[in-house]
Amino acid sequence: MNPVVHSHRLRVRYSETDQMSVVYHTNYLNWFEVGRTEFIRHADLTYRELEEKGVMIPLTDANISYKRPAKYDDEVEIRTHVSEITPIRLTFAYEIVRVADEELLVTGKTMHVFTNTALKPIRLSRTEPEVYAWLEHQHKGGK
């Protein structure tokens, strides 16, 4: 099974770096959020629309592994895919790669739970079956 991978490019801004011109470590988590947001937008859906439907996807856990630093003005690609999905939980996996040389800089995962607006867990497969089916389809590689 090869999940669908969504790619989004960005250029490292000066404000995202430290005194050594290296991307400050917490910015990668922000980039993971960009990857998630653009992944969902790829379904012609936005987080705002999900929230309007009463579905929230709060983060419960995150892990990150730093391989190489990104530096000021590097163009990087955030590669995002669904690595696990159940009716209650969703895990996204990420790779951040420098575009110029395809060097892997960072890998990571974020784990989420589906909730209503009161943050009570829900089964997305019942609440929004079309959205769940789309996410499951992405996880299975579009098969």
PDB file of C-alpha atoms in Angstrom:
ATOM      1  CA  MET A   1       0.000   0.000   0.000  1.00  0.00           C
ATOM      2  CA  ASN A   2       1.362   3.393  -1.040  1.00  0.00           C
ATOM      3  CA  PRO A   3      -0.595   6.235   0.517  1.00  0.00           C
ATOM      4  CA  VAL A   4      -1.239   9.402  -1.445  1.00  0.00           C
ATOM      5  CA  VAL A   5       1.444  11.978  -0.623  1.00  0.00           C
ATOM      6  CA  HIS A   6       0.636  15.654  -0.907  1.00  0.00           C
ATOM      7  CA  SER A   7       3.556  18.027  -1.428  1.00  0.00           C
ATOM      8  CA  HIS A   8       3.724  21.703  -0.589  1.00  0.00           C
ATOM      9  CA  ARG A   9       6.758  23.911  -1.125  1.00  0.00           C
ATOM     10  CA  LEU A  10       7.894  26.926   0.837  1.00  0.00           C
ATOM     11  CA  ARG A  11      11.004  29.011   1.189  1.00  0.00           C
ATOM     12  CA  VAL A  12      12.685  29.411   4.573  1.00  0.00           C
ATOM     13  CA  ARG A  13      12.147  32.949   5.815  1.00  0.00           C
ATOM     14  CA  TYR A  14      14.738  34.834   7.816  1.00  0.00           C
ATOM     15  CA  SER A  15      12.345  35.066  10.781  1.00  0.00           C
ATOM     16  CA  GLU A  16      12.258  31.247  10.983  1.00  0.00           C
ATOM     17  CA  THR A  17      15.991  30.961  11.611  1.00  0.00           C
ATOM     18  CA  ASP A  18      18.246  31.402  14.596  1.00  0.00           C
ATOM     19  CA  GLN A  19      21.561  33.261  14.848  1.00  0.00           C
ATOM     20  CA  MET A  20      23.266  30.479  12.850  1.00  0.00           C
ATOM     21  CA  SER A  21      20.795  30.910   9.942  1.00  0.00           C
ATOM     22  CA  VAL A  22      19.401  27.457  10.785  1.00  0.00           C
ATOM     23  CA  VAL A  23      15.656  26.914  11.025  1.00  0.00           C
ATOM     24  CA  TYR A  24      14.627  27.036  14.677  1.00  0.00           C
ATOM     25  CA  HIS A  25      13.367  23.576  15.667  1.00  0.00           C
ATOM     26  CA  THR A  26       9.772  24.497  16.567  1.00  0.00           C
ATOM     27  CA  ASN A  27       9.131  25.864  13.080  1.00  0.00           C
ATOM     28  CA  TYR A  28       9.044  22.319  11.720  1.00  0.00           C
ATOM     29  CA  LEU A  29       5.885  21.673  13.731  1.00  0.00           C
ATOM     30  CA  ASN A  30       4.375  24.781  12.119  1.00  0.00           C
ATOM     31  CA  TRP A  31       5.353  23.381   8.732  1.00  0.00           C
ATOM     32  CA  PHE A  32       3.649  20.079   9.643  1.00  0.00           C
ATOM     33  CA  GLU A  33       0.478  22.103  10.193  1.00  0.00           C
ATOM     34  CA  VAL A  34       0.919  23.716   6.779  1.00  0.00           C
ATOM     35  CA  GLY A  35       1.277  20.233   5.290  1.00  0.00           C
ATOM     36  CA  ARG A  36      -1.914  19.005   7.022  1.00  0.00           C
ATOM     37  CA  THR A  37      -3.886  22.057   6.016  1.00  0.00           C
ATOM     38  CA  GLU A  38      -2.840  21.801   2.374  1.00  0.00           C
ATOM     39  CA  PHE A  39      -3.438  18.027   2.389  1.00  0.00           C
ATOM     40  CA  ILE A  40      -7.044  18.580   3.485  1.00  0.00           C
ATOM     41  CA  ARG A  41      -7.439  21.507   1.074  1.00  0.00           C
ATOM     42  CA  HIS A  42      -6.476  19.050  -1.676  1.00  0.00           C
ATOM     43  CA  ALA A  43      -9.914  17.450  -1.048  1.00  0.00           C
ATOM     44  CA  ASP A  44     -11.584  20.798  -1.765  1.00  0.00           C
ATOM     45  CA  LEU A  45     -12.199  21.023   1.951  1.00  0.00           C
ATOM     46  CA  THR A  46     -10.786  23.350   4.596  1.00  0.00           C
ATOM     47  CA  TYR A  47     -10.355  23.077   8.332  1.00  0.00           C
ATOM     48  CA  ARG A  48     -12.900  25.879   8.630  1.00  0.00           C
ATOM     49  CA  GLU A  49     -15.473  23.850   6.663  1.00  0.00           C
ATOM     50  CA  LEU A  50     -14.810  20.816   8.858  1.00  0.00           C
ATOM     51  CA  GLU A  51     -15.324  22.938  11.951  1.00  0.00           C
ATOM     52  CA  GLU A  52     -18.541  24.346  10.494  1.00  0.00           C
ATOM     53  CA  LYS A  53     -19.711  20.724  10.137  1.00  0.00           C
ATOM     54  CA  GLY A  54     -18.942  20.275  13.843  1.00  0.00           C
ATOM     55  CA  VAL A  55     -15.750  18.237  13.342  1.00  0.00           C
ATOM     56  CA  MET A  56     -12.524  19.117  15.125  1.00  0.00           C
ATOM     57  CA  ILE A  57      -9.204  17.303  14.731  1.00  0.00           C
ATOM     58  CA  PRO A  58      -7.145  18.247  17.797  1.00  0.00           C
ATOM     59  CA  LEU A  59      -3.544  17.168  18.076  1.00  0.00           C
ATOM     60  CA  THR A  60      -2.868  14.575  20.777  1.00  0.00           C
ATOM     61  CA  ASP A  61       0.771  13.656  20.119  1.00  0.00           C
ATOM     62  CA  ALA A  62       3.655  14.714  17.922  1.00  0.00           C
ATOM     63  CA  ASN A  63       7.069  13.304  17.205  1.00  0.00           C
ATOM     64  CA  ILE A  64       9.862  14.673  15.129  1.00  0.00           C
ATOM     65  CA  SER A  65      13.277  13.495  14.054  1.00  0.00           C
ATOM     66  CA  TYR A  66      15.855  16.025  12.871  1.00  0.00           C
ATOM     67  CA  LYS A  67      18.280  14.739  10.226  1.00  0.00           C
ATOM     68  CA  ARG A  68      19.834  17.866   8.702  1.00  0.00           C
ATOM     69  CA  PRO A  69      19.193  21.585   9.173  1.00  0.00           C
ATOM     70  CA  ALA A  70      17.263  23.742   6.758  1.00  0.00           C
ATOM     71  CA  LYS A  71      18.792  27.168   6.350  1.00  0.00           C
ATOM     72  CA  TYR A  72      17.667  30.633   5.414  1.00  0.00           C
ATOM     73  CA  ASP A  73      16.396  30.875   1.811  1.00  0.00           C
ATOM     74  CA  ASP A  74      16.339  27.091   1.244  1.00  0.00           C
ATOM     75  CA  GLU A  75      13.296  25.929  -0.671  1.00  0.00           C
ATOM     76  CA  VAL A  76      11.800  22.971   1.151  1.00  0.00           C
ATOM     77  CA  GLU A  77       9.031  20.558   0.318  1.00  0.00           C
ATOM     78  CA  ILE A  78       6.635  19.307   2.970  1.00  0.00           C
ATOM     79  CA  ARG A  79       5.442  15.821   2.042  1.00  0.00           C
ATOM     80  CA  THR A  80       2.358  14.768   3.970  1.00  0.00           C
ATOM     81  CA  HIS A  81       0.367  11.554   4.011  1.00  0.00           C
ATOM     82  CA  VAL A  82      -2.136   9.690   6.167  1.00  0.00           C
ATOM     83  CA  SER A  83      -0.173   6.913   7.872  1.00  0.00           C
ATOM     84  CA  GLU A  84      -3.011   5.554  10.033  1.00  0.00           C
ATOM     85  CA  ILE A  85      -6.747   6.076  10.238  1.00  0.00           C
ATOM     86  CA  THR A  86      -9.554   4.640  12.337  1.00  0.00           C
ATOM     87  CA  PRO A  87     -13.066   6.037  12.812  1.00  0.00           C
ATOM     88  CA  ILE A  88     -11.765   7.823  15.945  1.00  0.00           C
ATOM     89  CA  ARG A  89      -8.096   8.630  15.234  1.00  0.00           C
ATOM     90  CA  LEU A  90      -5.927   9.970  12.447  1.00  0.00           C
ATOM     91  CA  THR A  91      -2.145  10.034  12.067  1.00  0.00           C
ATOM     92  CA  PHE A  92      -0.296  12.133   9.529  1.00  0.00           C
ATOM     93  CA  ALA A  93       3.330  11.446   8.585  1.00  0.00           C
ATOM     94  CA  TYR A  94       5.679  14.070   7.196  1.00  0.00           C
ATOM     95  CA  GLU A  95       8.974  14.414   5.422  1.00  0.00           C
ATOM     96  CA  ILE A  96      10.635  17.761   4.913  1.00  0.00           C
ATOM     97  CA  VAL A  97      13.094  17.703   2.043  1.00  0.00           C
ATOM     98  CA  ARG A  98      15.410  20.389   0.673  1.00  0.00           C
ATOM     99  CA  VAL A  99      14.350  20.839  -2.960  1.00  0.00           C
ATOM    100  CA  ALA A 100      17.795  21.685  -4.386  1.00  0.00           C
ATOM    101  CA  ASP A 101      19.403  18.358  -3.484  1.00  0.00           C
ATOM    102  CA  GLU A 102      16.444  16.195  -2.334  1.00  0.00           C
ATOM    103  CA  GLU A 103      18.122  15.823   1.064  1.00  0.00           C
ATOM    104  CA  LEU A 104      15.816  14.568   3.809  1.00  0.00           C
ATOM    105  CA  LEU A 105      15.883  17.113   6.622  1.00  0.00           C
ATOM    106  CA  VAL A 106      13.123  16.088   9.032  1.00  0.00           C
ATOM    107  CA  THR A 107      10.599  13.294   9.508  1.00  0.00           C
ATOM    108  CA  GLY A 108       7.689  13.252  11.897  1.00  0.00           C
ATOM    109  CA  LYS A 109       4.159  12.276  12.781  1.00  0.00           C
ATOM    110  CA  THR A 110       1.210  13.986  14.393  1.00  0.00           C
ATOM    111  CA  MET A 111      -1.604  12.042  15.989  1.00  0.00           C
ATOM    112  CA  HIS A 112      -5.125  13.445  16.157  1.00  0.00           C
ATOM    113  CA  VAL A 113      -8.528  12.478  17.464  1.00  0.00           C
ATOM    114  CA  PHE A 114     -11.863  13.327  15.836  1.00  0.00           C
ATOM    115  CA  THR A 115     -14.108  15.344  18.166  1.00  0.00           C
ATOM    116  CA  ASN A 116     -17.191  17.516  18.079  1.00  0.00           C
ATOM    117  CA  THR A 117     -16.957  21.224  18.918  1.00  0.00           C
ATOM    118  CA  ALA A 118     -17.259  20.384  22.633  1.00  0.00           C
ATOM    119  CA  LEU A 119     -14.120  18.242  22.183  1.00  0.00           C
ATOM    120  CA  LYS A 120     -16.011  15.007  22.852  1.00  0.00           C
ATOM    121  CA  PRO A 121     -14.684  12.102  20.733  1.00  0.00           C
ATOM    122  CA  ILE A 122     -16.772  11.161  17.700  1.00  0.00           C
ATOM    123  CA  ARG A 123     -16.670   8.464  15.045  1.00  0.00           C
ATOM    124  CA  LEU A 124     -15.927  10.360  11.859  1.00  0.00           C
ATOM    125  CA  SER A 125     -17.197   7.411   9.806  1.00  0.00           C
ATOM    126  CA  ARG A 126     -20.676   8.102  11.236  1.00  0.00           C
ATOM    127  CA  THR A 127     -20.564  11.904  11.554  1.00  0.00           C
ATOM    128  CA  GLU A 128     -19.012  12.715   8.159  1.00  0.00           C
ATOM    129  CA  PRO A 129     -18.821   9.457   6.192  1.00  0.00           C
ATOM    130  CA  GLU A 130     -17.721  11.195   2.966  1.00  0.00           C
ATOM    131  CA  VAL A 131     -14.778  12.867   4.682  1.00  0.00           C
ATOM    132  CA  TYR A 132     -13.807   9.622   6.404  1.00  0.00           C
ATOM    133  CA  ALA A 133     -14.024   7.713   3.110  1.00  0.00           C
ATOM    134  CA  TRP A 134     -11.798  10.301   1.399  1.00  0.00           C
ATOM    135  CA  LEU A 135      -9.160  10.107   4.168  1.00  0.00           C
ATOM    136  CA  GLU A 136      -9.255   6.318   4.097  1.00  0.00           C
ATOM    137  CA  HIS A 137      -8.891   6.407   0.309  1.00  0.00           C
ATOM    138  CA  GLN A 138      -5.786   8.621   0.687  1.00  0.00           C
ATOM    139  CA  HIS A 139      -4.338   6.198   3.230  1.00  0.00           C
ATOM    140  CA  LYS A 140      -4.820   3.248   0.895  1.00  0.00           C
ATOM    141  CA  GLY A 141      -3.147   5.005  -1.980  1.00  0.00           C
ATOM    142  CA  GLY A 142      -6.219   5.890  -3.955  1.00  0.00           C
ATOM    143  CA  LYS A 143      -7.092   2.245  -4.563  1.00  0.00           C
TER     144      LYS A 143
END
